[in-house]
mmCIF file of C-alpha atoms in Angstrom:
data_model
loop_
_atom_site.group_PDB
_atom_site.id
_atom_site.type_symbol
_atom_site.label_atom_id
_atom_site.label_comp_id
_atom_site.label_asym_id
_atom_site.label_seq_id
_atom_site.Cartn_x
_atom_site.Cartn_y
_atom_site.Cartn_z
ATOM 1 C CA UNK A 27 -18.604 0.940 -60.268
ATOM 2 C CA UNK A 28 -20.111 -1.405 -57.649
ATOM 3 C CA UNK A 29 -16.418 -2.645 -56.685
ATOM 4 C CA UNK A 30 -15.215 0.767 -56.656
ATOM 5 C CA UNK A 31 -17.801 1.641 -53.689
ATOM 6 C CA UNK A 32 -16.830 -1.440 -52.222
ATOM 7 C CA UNK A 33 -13.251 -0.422 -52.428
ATOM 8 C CA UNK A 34 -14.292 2.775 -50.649
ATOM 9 C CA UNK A 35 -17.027 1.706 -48.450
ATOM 10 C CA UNK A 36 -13.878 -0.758 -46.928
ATOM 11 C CA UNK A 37 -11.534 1.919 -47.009
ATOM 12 C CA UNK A 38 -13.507 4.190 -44.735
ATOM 13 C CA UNK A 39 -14.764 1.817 -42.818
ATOM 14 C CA UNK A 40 -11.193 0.662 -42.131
ATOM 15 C CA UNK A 41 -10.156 4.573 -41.079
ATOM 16 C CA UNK A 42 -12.936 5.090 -39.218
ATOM 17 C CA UNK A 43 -12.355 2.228 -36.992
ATOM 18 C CA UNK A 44 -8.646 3.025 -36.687
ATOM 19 C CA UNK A 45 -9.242 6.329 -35.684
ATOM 20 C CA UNK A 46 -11.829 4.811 -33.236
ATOM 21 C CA UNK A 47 -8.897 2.779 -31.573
ATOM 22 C CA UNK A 48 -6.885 5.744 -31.802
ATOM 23 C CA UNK A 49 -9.209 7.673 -29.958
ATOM 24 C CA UNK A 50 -9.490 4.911 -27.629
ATOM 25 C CA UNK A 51 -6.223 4.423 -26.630
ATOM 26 C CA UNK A 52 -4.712 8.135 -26.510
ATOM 27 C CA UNK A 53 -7.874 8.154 -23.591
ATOM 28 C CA UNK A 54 -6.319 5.153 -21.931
ATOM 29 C CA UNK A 55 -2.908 6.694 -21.897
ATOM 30 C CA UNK A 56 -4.418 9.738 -20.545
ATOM 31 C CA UNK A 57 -6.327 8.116 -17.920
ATOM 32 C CA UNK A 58 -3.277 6.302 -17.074
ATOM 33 C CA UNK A 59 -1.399 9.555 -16.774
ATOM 34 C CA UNK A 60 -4.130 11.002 -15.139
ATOM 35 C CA UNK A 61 -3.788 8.309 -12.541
ATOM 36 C CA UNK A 62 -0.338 8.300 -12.039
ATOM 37 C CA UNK A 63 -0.208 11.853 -11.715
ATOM 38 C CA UNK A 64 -2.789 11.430 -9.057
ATOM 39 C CA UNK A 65 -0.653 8.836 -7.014
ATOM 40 C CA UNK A 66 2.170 11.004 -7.358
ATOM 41 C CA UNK A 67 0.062 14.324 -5.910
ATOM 42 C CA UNK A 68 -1.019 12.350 -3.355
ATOM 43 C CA UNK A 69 2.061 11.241 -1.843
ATOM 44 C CA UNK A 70 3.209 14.553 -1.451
ATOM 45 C CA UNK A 71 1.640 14.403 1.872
ATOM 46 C CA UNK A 72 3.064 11.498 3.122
ATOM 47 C CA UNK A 73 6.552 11.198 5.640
ATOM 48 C CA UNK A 74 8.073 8.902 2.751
ATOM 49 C CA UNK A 75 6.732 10.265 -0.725
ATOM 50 C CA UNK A 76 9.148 7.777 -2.531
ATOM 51 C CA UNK A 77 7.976 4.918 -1.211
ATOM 52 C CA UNK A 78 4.392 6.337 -1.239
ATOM 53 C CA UNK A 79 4.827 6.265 -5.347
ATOM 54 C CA UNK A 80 6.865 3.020 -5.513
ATOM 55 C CA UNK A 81 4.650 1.364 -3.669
ATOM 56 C CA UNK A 82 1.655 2.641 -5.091
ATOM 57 C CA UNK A 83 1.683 3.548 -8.628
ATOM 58 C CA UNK A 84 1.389 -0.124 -10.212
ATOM 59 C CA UNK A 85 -2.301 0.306 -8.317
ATOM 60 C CA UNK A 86 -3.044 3.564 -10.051
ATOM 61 C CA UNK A 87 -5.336 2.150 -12.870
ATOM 62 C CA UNK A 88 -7.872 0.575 -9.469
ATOM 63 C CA UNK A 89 -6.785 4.181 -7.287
ATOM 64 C CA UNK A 90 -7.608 6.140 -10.268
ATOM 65 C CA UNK A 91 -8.209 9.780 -8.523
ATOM 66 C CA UNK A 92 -9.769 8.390 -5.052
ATOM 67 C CA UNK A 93 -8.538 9.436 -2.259
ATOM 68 C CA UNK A 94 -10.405 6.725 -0.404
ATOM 69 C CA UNK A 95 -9.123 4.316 -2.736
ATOM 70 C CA UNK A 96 -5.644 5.478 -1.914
ATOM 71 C CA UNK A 97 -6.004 5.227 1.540
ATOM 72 C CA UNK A 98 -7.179 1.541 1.124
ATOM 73 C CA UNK A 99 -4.849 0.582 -1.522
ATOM 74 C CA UNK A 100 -1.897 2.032 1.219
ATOM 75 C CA UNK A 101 -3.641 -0.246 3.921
ATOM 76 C CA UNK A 102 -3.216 -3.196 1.824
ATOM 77 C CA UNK A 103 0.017 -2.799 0.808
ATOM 78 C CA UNK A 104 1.115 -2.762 4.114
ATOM 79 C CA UNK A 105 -0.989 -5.868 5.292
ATOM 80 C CA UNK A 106 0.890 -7.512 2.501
ATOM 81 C CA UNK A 107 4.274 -6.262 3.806
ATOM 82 C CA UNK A 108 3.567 -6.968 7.185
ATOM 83 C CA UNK A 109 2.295 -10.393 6.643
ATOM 84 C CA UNK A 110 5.420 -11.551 4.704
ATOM 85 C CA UNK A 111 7.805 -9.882 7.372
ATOM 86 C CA UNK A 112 6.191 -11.953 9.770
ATOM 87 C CA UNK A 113 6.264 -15.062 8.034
ATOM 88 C CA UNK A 114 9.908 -15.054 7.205
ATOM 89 C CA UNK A 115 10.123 -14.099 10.930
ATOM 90 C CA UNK A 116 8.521 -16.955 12.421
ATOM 91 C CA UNK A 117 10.951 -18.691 10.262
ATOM 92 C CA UNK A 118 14.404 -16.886 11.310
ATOM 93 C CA UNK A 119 13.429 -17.661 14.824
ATOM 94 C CA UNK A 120 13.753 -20.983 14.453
ATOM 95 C CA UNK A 121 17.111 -21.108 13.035
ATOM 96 C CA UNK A 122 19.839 -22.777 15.524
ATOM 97 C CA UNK A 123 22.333 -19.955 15.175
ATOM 98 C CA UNK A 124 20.201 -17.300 17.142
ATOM 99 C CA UNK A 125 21.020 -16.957 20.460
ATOM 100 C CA UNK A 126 17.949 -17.535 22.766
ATOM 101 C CA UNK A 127 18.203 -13.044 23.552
ATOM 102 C CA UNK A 128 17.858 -12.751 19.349
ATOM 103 C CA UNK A 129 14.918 -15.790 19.760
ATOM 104 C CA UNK A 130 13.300 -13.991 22.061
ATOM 105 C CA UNK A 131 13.580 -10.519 20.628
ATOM 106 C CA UNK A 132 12.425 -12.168 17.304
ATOM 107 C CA UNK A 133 9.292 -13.935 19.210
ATOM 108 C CA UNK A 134 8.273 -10.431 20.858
ATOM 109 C CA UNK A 135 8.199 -9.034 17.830
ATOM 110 C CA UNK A 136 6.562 -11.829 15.896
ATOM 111 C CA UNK A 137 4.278 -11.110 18.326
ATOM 112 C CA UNK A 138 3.797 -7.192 17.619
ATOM 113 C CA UNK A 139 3.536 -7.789 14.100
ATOM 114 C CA UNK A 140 0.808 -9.934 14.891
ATOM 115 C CA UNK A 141 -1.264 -7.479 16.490
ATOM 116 C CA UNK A 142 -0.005 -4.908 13.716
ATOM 117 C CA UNK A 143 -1.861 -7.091 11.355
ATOM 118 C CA UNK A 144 -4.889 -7.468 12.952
ATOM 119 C CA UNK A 145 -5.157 -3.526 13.341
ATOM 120 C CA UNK A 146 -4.571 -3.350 9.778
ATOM 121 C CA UNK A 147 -7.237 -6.144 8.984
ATOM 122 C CA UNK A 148 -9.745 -4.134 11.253
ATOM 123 C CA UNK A 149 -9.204 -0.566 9.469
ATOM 124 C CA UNK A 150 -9.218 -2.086 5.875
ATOM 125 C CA UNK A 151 -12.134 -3.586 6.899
ATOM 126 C CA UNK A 152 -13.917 -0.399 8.273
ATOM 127 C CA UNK A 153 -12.435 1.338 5.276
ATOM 128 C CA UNK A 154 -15.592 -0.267 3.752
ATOM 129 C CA UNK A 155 -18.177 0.920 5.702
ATOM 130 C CA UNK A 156 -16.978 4.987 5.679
ATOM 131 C CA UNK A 157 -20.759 5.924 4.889
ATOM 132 C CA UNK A 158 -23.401 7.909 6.058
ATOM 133 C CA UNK A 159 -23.786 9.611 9.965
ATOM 134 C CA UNK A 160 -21.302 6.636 11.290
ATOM 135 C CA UNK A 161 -18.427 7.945 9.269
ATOM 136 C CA UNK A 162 -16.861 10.078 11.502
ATOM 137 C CA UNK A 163 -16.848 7.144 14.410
ATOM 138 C CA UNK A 164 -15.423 4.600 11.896
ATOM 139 C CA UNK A 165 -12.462 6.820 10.920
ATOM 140 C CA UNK A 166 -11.770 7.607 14.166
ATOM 141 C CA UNK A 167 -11.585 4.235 14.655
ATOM 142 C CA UNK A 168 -9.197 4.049 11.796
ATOM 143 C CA UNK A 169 -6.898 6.440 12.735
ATOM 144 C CA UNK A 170 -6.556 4.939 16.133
ATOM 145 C CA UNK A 171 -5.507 1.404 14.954
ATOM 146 C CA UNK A 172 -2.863 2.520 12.123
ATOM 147 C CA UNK A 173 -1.174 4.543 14.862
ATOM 148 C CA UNK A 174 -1.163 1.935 16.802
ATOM 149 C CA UNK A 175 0.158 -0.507 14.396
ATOM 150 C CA UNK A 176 3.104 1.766 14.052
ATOM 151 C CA UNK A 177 3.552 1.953 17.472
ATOM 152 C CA UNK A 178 3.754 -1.840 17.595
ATOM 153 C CA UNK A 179 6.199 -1.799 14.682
ATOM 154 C CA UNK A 180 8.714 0.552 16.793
ATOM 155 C CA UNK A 181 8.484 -1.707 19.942
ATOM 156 C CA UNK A 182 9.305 -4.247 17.601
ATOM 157 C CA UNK A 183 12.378 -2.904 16.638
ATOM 158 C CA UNK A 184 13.199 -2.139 20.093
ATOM 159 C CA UNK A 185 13.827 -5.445 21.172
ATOM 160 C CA UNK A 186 17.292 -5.388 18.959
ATOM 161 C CA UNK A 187 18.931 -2.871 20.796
ATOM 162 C CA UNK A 188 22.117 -3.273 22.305
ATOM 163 C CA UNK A 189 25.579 -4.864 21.166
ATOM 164 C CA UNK A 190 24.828 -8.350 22.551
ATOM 165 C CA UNK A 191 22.716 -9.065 19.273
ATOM 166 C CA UNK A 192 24.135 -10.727 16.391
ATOM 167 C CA UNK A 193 24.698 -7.305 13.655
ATOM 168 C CA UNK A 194 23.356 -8.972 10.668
ATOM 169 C CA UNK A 195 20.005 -9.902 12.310
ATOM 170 C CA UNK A 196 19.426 -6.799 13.944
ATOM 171 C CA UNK A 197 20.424 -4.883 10.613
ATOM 172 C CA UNK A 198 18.169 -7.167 8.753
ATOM 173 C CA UNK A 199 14.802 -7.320 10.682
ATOM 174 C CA UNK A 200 15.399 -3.901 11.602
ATOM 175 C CA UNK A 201 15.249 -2.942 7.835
ATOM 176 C CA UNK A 202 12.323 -5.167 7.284
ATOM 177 C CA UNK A 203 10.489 -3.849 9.879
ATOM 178 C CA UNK A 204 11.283 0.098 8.719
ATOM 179 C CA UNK A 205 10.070 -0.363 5.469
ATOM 180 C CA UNK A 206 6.760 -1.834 7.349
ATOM 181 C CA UNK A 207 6.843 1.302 9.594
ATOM 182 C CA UNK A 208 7.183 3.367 6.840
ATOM 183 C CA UNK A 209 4.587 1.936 4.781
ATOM 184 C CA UNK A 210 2.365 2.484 8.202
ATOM 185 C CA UNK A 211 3.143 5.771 8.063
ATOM 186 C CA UNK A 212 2.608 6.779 4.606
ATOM 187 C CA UNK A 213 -1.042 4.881 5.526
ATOM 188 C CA UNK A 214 -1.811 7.015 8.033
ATOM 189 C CA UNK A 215 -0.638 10.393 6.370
ATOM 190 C CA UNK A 216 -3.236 9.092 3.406
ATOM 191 C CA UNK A 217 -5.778 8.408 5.426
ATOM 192 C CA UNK A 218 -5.803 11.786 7.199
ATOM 193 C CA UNK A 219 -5.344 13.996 4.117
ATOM 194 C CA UNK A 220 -8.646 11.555 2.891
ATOM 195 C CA UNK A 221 -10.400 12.252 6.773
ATOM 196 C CA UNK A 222 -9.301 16.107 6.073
ATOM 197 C CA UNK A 223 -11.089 16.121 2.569
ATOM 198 C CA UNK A 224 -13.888 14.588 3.638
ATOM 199 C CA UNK A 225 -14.417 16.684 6.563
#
């Protein structure tokens, strides 16, 4: 008799906490879809909404259904795109086969992706402090340097006009740079539909 409750005591003990991790998960996956989804609404409003969701949706368990968090997760995307653009860069410039018009062109705009992160750096960093009666001055500021960090991207790519440059460089940092300029923009359309919301 006694082993028999055992038997059954162990038995629905042993459902119970299967249908516990049952429960459990089929939450997870829906908070994962929930998330993706999210990412995926969300990018609607961007120039580039397949990049937007590339780019994005392996963060969607940290975005979850902020659109602040979106906004910042775009930011640092594009830091991280930027920053190895302009590493590999600072390398191609040094390569003897450039000519010293494709050096330069490639300084200049090692030089505009400098200042492209720095603007980035600054609005991830005010991204932070979007509270209270100073919110409105902060993502003004916001706005300001993520436009202008695309505007630096385009000068950038500016510098390899013309048919004197070498085609494979200028078709290669000039696709490096767009998907930078792209991310920027996607960024920026984020951060407005979050200004817009919040407003």
């Amino acid at each position: 008799m006694a082993e028999s409750f055992r038997a059954t005591h162990h038995f629905l003990t042993s459902l119970l906490i299967s249908a516990a991790i049952t429960i459990t998960t089929l939450k997870s996956v829906h908070t994962t879809a929930t998330n993706t989804e999210f990412v995926k609404s969300s990018c609607t409003v961007t120039t580039y909404p397949r990049l937007c969701v590339a780019s994005l949706s392996t963060h969607a368990s940290l975005i979850q259904t902020s659109p602040k968090l979106m906004a910042h997760a775009a930011l640092n995307i594009t830091l991280a795109s930027a920053k190895a653009t302009s590493v590999m860069m600072v390398r191609l410039s040094s390569s003897s086969q450039l000519k010293p018009r494709e050096v330069s062109a490639m300084r200049d705009c090692v030089e505009e992706l400098g200042d492209t992160l720095d603007e980035l750096r600054k609005s991830i960093g005010e991204m932070g402090q979007l509270i209270g009666s100073s919110y409105e001055v902060y993502m003004s500021d916001i706005q300001t340097w993520v436009s202008a960090a695309l505007t630096d991207e385009n000068t950038c790519t500016d510098g390899f006009e013309g048919d004197d440059m070498n085609g494979k460089v200028k078709v290669f940092v000039r696709e490096r740079i767009l998907v930078i300029a792209h991310l920027t923009s996607n960024a920026l359309a984020l951060i407005n539909h979050f200004a817009s919301i919040h407003g």
